[in-house]
Amino acid sequence: MPDFSTVEHPLSNTSGRAYRLRVWTPTRPATSARMHTLLLLDGQWLDDTLDAAFAAVPHDNIRVASLGYHTADRSIIAPWRTHDYTPAGPGGVLCDARKAEWPCGGADALLGFLQSEVLPRLSPAGSSSDECVALFGHSYAGLFSLYSWLQAPGLFSRVYTASPSLWWYWPHMLAQLQARHPGHEVDVANRIPVHMLVGTEERWRPQPGVPGEPREMGVSTVPFAQRFQAALQASGHEETTLRLFAGQAHGPMLHSAACFAIEHFARVTAAGQLSP
């Protein structure tokens, strides 16, 4: 296990939302070449996961960063995540697909925040242009990872989308993909690899129609991911992968997928496979 130096940056966006950016850099990197970075969203829930990942495999060839809210209290940040990680819904709707009282549509603002405040801090020179930064997101943050791939081609060198909430106004994200990449001949603008990571026991469970009633068992989210991946490949993105995690439900997938992404990113970086 390599030794790391850790730097923490307190940040806030234009609306005053407070974030914490943490960056782990090997103290004795395996190479003198530029350091490639994996940025993981929802860092407020990842401290134990990162400790486990660092202990399991060597990562002295990459930098790892996490961006999280200033609190890990789910009751507080659930509506924040819903807003920050989602685009506007179909027809410009600005309320969540599951809880109408929660606003959505903040994804473009978060993209701008990453570009102006986060990515420059992942480069020693203060500029993201010299760095190769990959992005990891889970659940709503996984939805945002796919949205960033669509809306900001080339901003990230690789995208890991774990348990993406594709059920959110389905097939809204699929329609956005097909509108932007309708066929092989026009999709060359974005050749960044997308890695989809989904648990076989994940289910989309809508809120009950009657408050206080138990939620239904719901439906598997695997078919949503399979259809989206098929559309990606049909539009020429044959390097896209879908990995199923047997027996994994939605919550545990955050840990499993983050550990996988760190190990995979370290491996492809060492192999010099940062572009397809």
CSV table of C-alpha atoms in Angstrom, one decimal:
chain,number,residue,atom,x,y,z
A,1,MET,CA,0.0,0.0,0.0
A,2,PRO,CA,1.5,3.3,-1.0
A,3,ASP,CA,1.7,6.3,1.3
A,4,PHE,CA,-0.4,9.4,0.4
A,5,SER,CA,-0.3,13.0,1.2
A,6,THR,CA,-3.8,14.4,1.6
A,7,VAL,CA,-5.1,17.9,0.9
A,8,GLU,CA,-8.6,19.2,1.7
A,9,HIS,CA,-10.2,22.2,0.0
A,10,PRO,CA,-13.4,23.7,1.5
A,11,LEU,CA,-15.5,25.0,-1.5
A,12,SER,CA,-18.9,26.6,-2.1
A,13,ASN,CA,-20.9,27.1,-5.2
A,14,THR,CA,-22.6,30.4,-6.3
A,15,SER,CA,-25.7,29.6,-4.2
A,16,GLY,CA,-23.7,29.0,-1.1
A,17,ARG,CA,-23.8,25.2,-1.0
A,18,ALA,CA,-20.7,24.0,0.9
A,19,TYR,CA,-18.6,21.1,-0.4
A,20,ARG,CA,-15.4,19.3,0.6
A,21,LEU,CA,-12.8,18.4,-2.0
A,22,ARG,CA,-10.2,15.9,-0.7
A,23,VAL,CA,-7.2,14.9,-2.8
A,24,TRP,CA,-4.9,11.9,-2.1
A,25,THR,CA,-1.5,12.0,-3.9
A,26,PRO,CA,1.2,9.3,-3.7
A,27,THR,CA,4.2,10.6,-1.7
A,28,ARG,CA,6.4,8.4,-3.9
A,29,PRO,CA,4.7,8.1,-7.3
A,30,ALA,CA,5.6,5.2,-9.5
A,31,THR,CA,6.3,7.5,-12.4
A,32,SER,CA,7.6,11.0,-13.0
A,33,ALA,CA,5.1,11.6,-15.7
A,34,ARG,CA,1.9,13.6,-15.2
A,35,MET,CA,-0.4,12.2,-12.6
A,36,HIS,CA,-3.9,11.0,-13.7
A,37,THR,CA,-6.8,11.6,-11.3
A,38,LEU,CA,-10.0,9.7,-10.5
A,39,LEU,CA,-12.6,12.1,-9.1
A,40,LEU,CA,-15.4,10.4,-7.1
A,41,LEU,CA,-18.6,12.2,-6.3
A,42,ASP,CA,-20.5,11.8,-3.0
A,43,GLY,CA,-17.2,11.9,-1.0
A,44,GLN,CA,-19.1,12.4,2.2
A,45,TRP,CA,-19.9,8.7,2.2
A,46,LEU,CA,-16.6,7.3,0.8
A,47,ASP,CA,-13.9,7.6,3.6
A,48,ASP,CA,-14.2,4.0,4.7
A,49,THR,CA,-14.5,2.8,1.1
A,50,LEU,CA,-11.3,4.7,0.1
A,51,ASP,CA,-9.4,3.2,3.0
A,52,ALA,CA,-10.4,-0.3,1.9
A,53,ALA,CA,-9.5,0.4,-1.7
A,54,PHE,CA,-6.1,1.9,-0.9
A,55,ALA,CA,-5.3,-1.1,1.3
A,56,ALA,CA,-6.3,-3.7,-1.3
A,57,VAL,CA,-4.3,-2.7,-4.4
A,58,PRO,CA,-1.4,-0.4,-5.1
A,59,HIS,CA,-2.3,3.1,-6.4
A,60,ASP,CA,1.0,4.8,-6.6
A,61,ASN,CA,0.5,5.7,-10.2
A,62,ILE,CA,-2.8,7.7,-9.8
A,63,ARG,CA,-4.2,10.5,-7.7
A,64,VAL,CA,-7.6,10.0,-6.1
A,65,ALA,CA,-10.0,12.9,-5.3
A,66,SER,CA,-13.5,12.9,-3.7
A,67,LEU,CA,-16.0,15.7,-3.8
A,68,GLY,CA,-18.7,15.6,-1.1
A,69,TYR,CA,-21.1,17.8,0.8
A,70,HIS,CA,-20.1,19.2,4.2
A,71,THR,CA,-22.4,16.7,5.9
A,72,ALA,CA,-23.2,13.0,5.4
A,73,ASP,CA,-26.7,13.2,6.9
A,74,ARG,CA,-28.9,11.7,4.2
A,75,SER,CA,-32.1,13.5,5.4
A,76,ILE,CA,-30.4,16.8,4.7
A,77,ILE,CA,-28.5,16.1,1.5
A,78,ALA,CA,-31.1,14.0,-0.3
A,79,PRO,CA,-32.9,17.0,-1.9
A,80,TRP,CA,-29.5,18.6,-2.6
A,81,ARG,CA,-28.3,15.6,-4.5
A,82,THR,CA,-31.6,15.4,-6.4
A,83,HIS,CA,-31.1,19.0,-7.6
A,84,ASP,CA,-27.4,19.0,-8.2
A,85,TYR,CA,-27.1,15.7,-10.1
A,86,THR,CA,-30.2,16.0,-12.4
A,87,PRO,CA,-30.8,17.9,-15.6
A,88,ALA,CA,-34.2,19.4,-16.3
A,89,GLY,CA,-36.8,16.7,-17.0
A,90,PRO,CA,-38.9,16.2,-20.1
A,91,GLY,CA,-40.3,19.4,-21.4
A,92,GLY,CA,-38.2,21.4,-19.0
A,93,VAL,CA,-39.9,20.1,-15.9
A,94,LEU,CA,-38.0,21.1,-12.7
A,95,CYS,CA,-39.3,18.7,-10.1
A,96,ASP,CA,-38.0,15.3,-9.2
A,97,ALA,CA,-39.6,12.2,-10.8
A,98,ARG,CA,-40.0,10.5,-7.4
A,99,LYS,CA,-40.6,13.4,-5.0
A,100,ALA,CA,-42.3,16.3,-6.7
A,101,GLU,CA,-41.6,18.7,-3.8
A,102,TRP,CA,-37.8,18.3,-4.6
A,103,PRO,CA,-36.5,20.6,-7.3
A,104,CYS,CA,-34.2,19.2,-10.1
A,105,GLY,CA,-32.3,20.7,-12.9
A,106,GLY,CA,-29.0,21.7,-11.3
A,107,ALA,CA,-26.7,19.5,-13.4
A,108,ASP,CA,-25.5,22.2,-15.7
A,109,ALA,CA,-24.6,24.4,-12.7
A,110,LEU,CA,-22.7,21.5,-11.2
A,111,LEU,CA,-20.8,21.0,-14.4
A,112,GLY,CA,-19.8,24.6,-14.4
A,113,PHE,CA,-18.7,24.3,-10.7
A,114,LEU,CA,-16.5,21.3,-11.5
A,115,GLN,CA,-14.9,23.2,-14.4
A,116,SER,CA,-14.3,26.4,-12.5
A,117,GLU,CA,-13.6,25.3,-9.0
A,118,VAL,CA,-12.8,21.6,-8.8
A,119,LEU,CA,-10.8,20.6,-11.9
A,120,PRO,CA,-8.2,23.4,-11.6
A,121,ARG,CA,-7.4,22.2,-8.0
A,122,LEU,CA,-6.5,18.8,-9.4
A,123,SER,CA,-3.6,20.2,-11.3
A,124,PRO,CA,-0.4,21.5,-9.6
A,125,ALA,CA,-0.3,24.2,-12.2
A,126,GLY,CA,-3.8,25.3,-11.4
A,127,SER,CA,-5.1,24.2,-14.8
A,128,SER,CA,-7.1,21.1,-15.7
A,129,SER,CA,-5.9,21.1,-19.3
A,130,ASP,CA,-2.7,19.3,-18.3
A,131,GLU,CA,-4.4,16.6,-16.4
A,132,CYS,CA,-6.4,13.5,-17.3
A,133,VAL,CA,-9.3,13.3,-14.9
A,134,ALA,CA,-11.8,10.5,-14.8
A,135,LEU,CA,-15.2,10.8,-13.1
A,136,PHE,CA,-17.1,8.3,-10.9
A,137,GLY,CA,-20.7,8.7,-9.7
A,138,HIS,CA,-23.2,6.4,-8.1
A,139,SER,CA,-27.1,6.5,-8.2
A,140,TYR,CA,-28.1,10.1,-9.0
A,141,ALA,CA,-24.4,11.0,-9.3
A,142,GLY,CA,-24.2,8.1,-11.8
A,143,LEU,CA,-26.9,9.8,-13.8
A,144,PHE,CA,-24.9,13.0,-13.6
A,145,SER,CA,-21.8,11.2,-14.8
A,146,LEU,CA,-23.7,10.1,-18.0
A,147,TYR,CA,-25.1,13.6,-18.4
A,148,SER,CA,-21.6,15.2,-18.2
A,149,TRP,CA,-20.4,12.7,-20.8
A,150,LEU,CA,-23.2,13.9,-23.1
A,151,GLN,CA,-23.0,17.6,-22.4
A,152,ALA,CA,-19.3,18.1,-22.0
A,153,PRO,CA,-17.5,15.8,-24.4
A,154,GLY,CA,-13.8,15.4,-23.5
A,155,LEU,CA,-14.1,17.1,-20.1
A,156,PHE,CA,-13.2,13.7,-18.4
A,157,SER,CA,-10.9,11.1,-19.7
A,158,ARG,CA,-13.1,8.2,-18.6
A,159,VAL,CA,-16.5,7.9,-16.9
A,160,TYR,CA,-17.6,5.3,-14.3
A,161,THR,CA,-21.3,5.3,-13.8
A,162,ALA,CA,-22.5,3.1,-11.0
A,163,SER,CA,-26.1,2.3,-10.5
A,164,PRO,CA,-27.2,5.2,-12.6
A,165,SER,CA,-30.7,6.4,-12.0
A,166,LEU,CA,-31.8,5.9,-15.6
A,167,TRP,CA,-35.4,5.2,-14.3
A,168,TRP,CA,-35.5,9.0,-13.7
A,169,TYR,CA,-38.2,10.1,-16.2
A,170,TRP,CA,-37.2,7.1,-18.4
A,171,PRO,CA,-36.5,7.2,-21.3
A,172,HIS,CA,-35.4,10.8,-20.9
A,173,MET,CA,-31.6,10.1,-20.8
A,174,LEU,CA,-31.9,7.6,-23.6
A,175,ALA,CA,-33.7,10.2,-25.7
A,176,GLN,CA,-30.9,12.7,-25.0
A,177,LEU,CA,-28.3,10.1,-26.0
A,178,GLN,CA,-30.1,9.3,-29.2
A,179,ALA,CA,-30.6,12.9,-30.1
A,180,ARG,CA,-26.9,13.7,-29.6
A,181,HIS,CA,-25.5,10.5,-31.1
A,182,PRO,CA,-28.0,9.2,-33.6
A,183,GLY,CA,-25.6,7.1,-35.6
A,184,HIS,CA,-22.1,6.0,-36.4
A,185,GLU,CA,-21.3,8.8,-38.8
A,186,VAL,CA,-21.8,11.7,-36.3
A,187,ASP,CA,-20.6,10.4,-33.0
A,188,VAL,CA,-16.9,11.0,-33.4
A,189,ALA,CA,-17.0,14.0,-31.1
A,190,ASN,CA,-17.0,11.9,-28.0
A,191,ARG,CA,-14.9,8.7,-27.8
A,192,ILE,CA,-14.4,8.8,-24.0
A,193,PRO,CA,-15.0,5.3,-22.5
A,194,VAL,CA,-18.1,4.8,-20.4
A,195,HIS,CA,-18.1,2.0,-17.8
A,196,MET,CA,-21.5,1.1,-16.4
A,197,LEU,CA,-21.6,-0.8,-13.1
A,198,VAL,CA,-24.9,-2.2,-11.9
A,199,GLY,CA,-25.9,-4.7,-9.1
A,200,THR,CA,-28.2,-7.5,-10.1
A,201,GLU,CA,-30.4,-6.9,-7.0
A,202,GLU,CA,-31.0,-3.2,-7.6
A,203,ARG,CA,-34.6,-2.2,-8.0
A,204,TRP,CA,-36.5,1.0,-8.9
A,205,ARG,CA,-39.1,1.4,-6.2
A,206,PRO,CA,-41.4,4.4,-6.6
A,207,GLN,CA,-42.9,6.1,-3.6
A,208,PRO,CA,-46.3,4.7,-2.5
A,209,GLY,CA,-49.4,6.5,-3.8
A,210,VAL,CA,-50.8,6.7,-0.3
A,211,PRO,CA,-48.4,8.3,2.3
A,212,GLY,CA,-47.4,5.9,5.0
A,213,GLU,CA,-48.1,2.8,2.9
A,214,PRO,CA,-45.1,0.4,2.3
A,215,ARG,CA,-43.3,0.7,-1.0
A,216,GLU,CA,-43.7,-1.8,-3.7
A,217,MET,CA,-41.0,-4.3,-4.6
A,218,GLY,CA,-40.4,-2.4,-7.8
A,219,VAL,CA,-38.6,-3.5,-10.9
A,220,SER,CA,-35.0,-4.4,-11.7
A,221,THR,CA,-32.8,-1.5,-12.9
A,222,VAL,CA,-30.6,-3.9,-15.0
A,223,PRO,CA,-32.8,-3.6,-18.2
A,224,PHE,CA,-32.5,0.2,-18.1
A,225,ALA,CA,-28.7,-0.1,-18.1
A,226,GLN,CA,-28.8,-2.8,-20.8
A,227,ARG,CA,-30.9,-0.6,-23.1
A,228,PHE,CA,-28.7,2.4,-22.5
A,229,GLN,CA,-25.5,0.5,-23.1
A,230,ALA,CA,-27.0,-1.0,-26.3
A,231,ALA,CA,-27.9,2.5,-27.5
A,232,LEU,CA,-24.3,3.6,-26.7
A,233,GLN,CA,-22.9,0.8,-28.8
A,234,ALA,CA,-25.4,1.3,-31.6
A,235,SER,CA,-24.1,4.9,-31.8
A,236,GLY,CA,-20.6,3.7,-32.3
A,237,HIS,CA,-19.3,3.6,-28.7
A,238,GLU,CA,-18.2,0.0,-28.8
A,239,GLU,CA,-15.7,0.5,-26.0
A,240,THR,CA,-18.6,1.0,-23.6
A,241,THR,CA,-18.8,-1.7,-20.9
A,242,LEU,CA,-21.5,-3.0,-18.6
A,243,ARG,CA,-20.4,-4.9,-15.6
A,244,LEU,CA,-23.0,-6.7,-13.4
A,245,PHE,CA,-22.3,-7.3,-9.7
A,246,ALA,CA,-24.0,-10.5,-8.7
A,247,GLY,CA,-26.2,-10.2,-5.5
A,248,GLN,CA,-25.5,-6.5,-5.0
A,249,ALA,CA,-28.3,-4.1,-4.1
A,250,HIS,CA,-28.3,-0.4,-4.6
A,251,GLY,CA,-26.7,0.8,-1.3
A,252,PRO,CA,-23.8,-1.6,-1.2
A,253,MET,CA,-23.0,-0.9,-4.8
A,254,LEU,CA,-21.5,2.5,-3.8
A,255,HIS,CA,-18.7,0.7,-2.0
A,256,SER,CA,-18.3,-2.1,-4.4
A,257,ALA,CA,-18.3,0.0,-7.5
A,258,ALA,CA,-16.0,2.7,-6.1
A,259,CYS,CA,-13.4,0.1,-5.2
A,260,PHE,CA,-13.7,-1.5,-8.6
A,261,ALA,CA,-13.3,1.9,-10.3
A,262,ILE,CA,-10.2,2.8,-8.4
A,263,GLU,CA,-8.6,-0.6,-9.1
A,264,HIS,CA,-9.6,-0.4,-12.8
A,265,PHE,CA,-8.4,3.1,-13.2
A,266,ALA,CA,-5.0,2.3,-11.7
A,267,ARG,CA,-4.7,-0.7,-13.9
A,268,VAL,CA,-5.5,1.0,-17.2
A,269,THR,CA,-3.4,4.0,-16.3
A,270,ALA,CA,-0.4,1.7,-15.7
A,271,ALA,CA,-1.1,0.1,-19.0
A,272,GLY,CA,-1.2,3.4,-20.8
A,273,GLN,CA,-4.8,2.8,-21.8
A,274,LEU,CA,-6.3,6.3,-21.0
A,275,SER,CA,-7.9,6.6,-24.4
A,276,PRO,CA,-9.8,4.0,-26.3
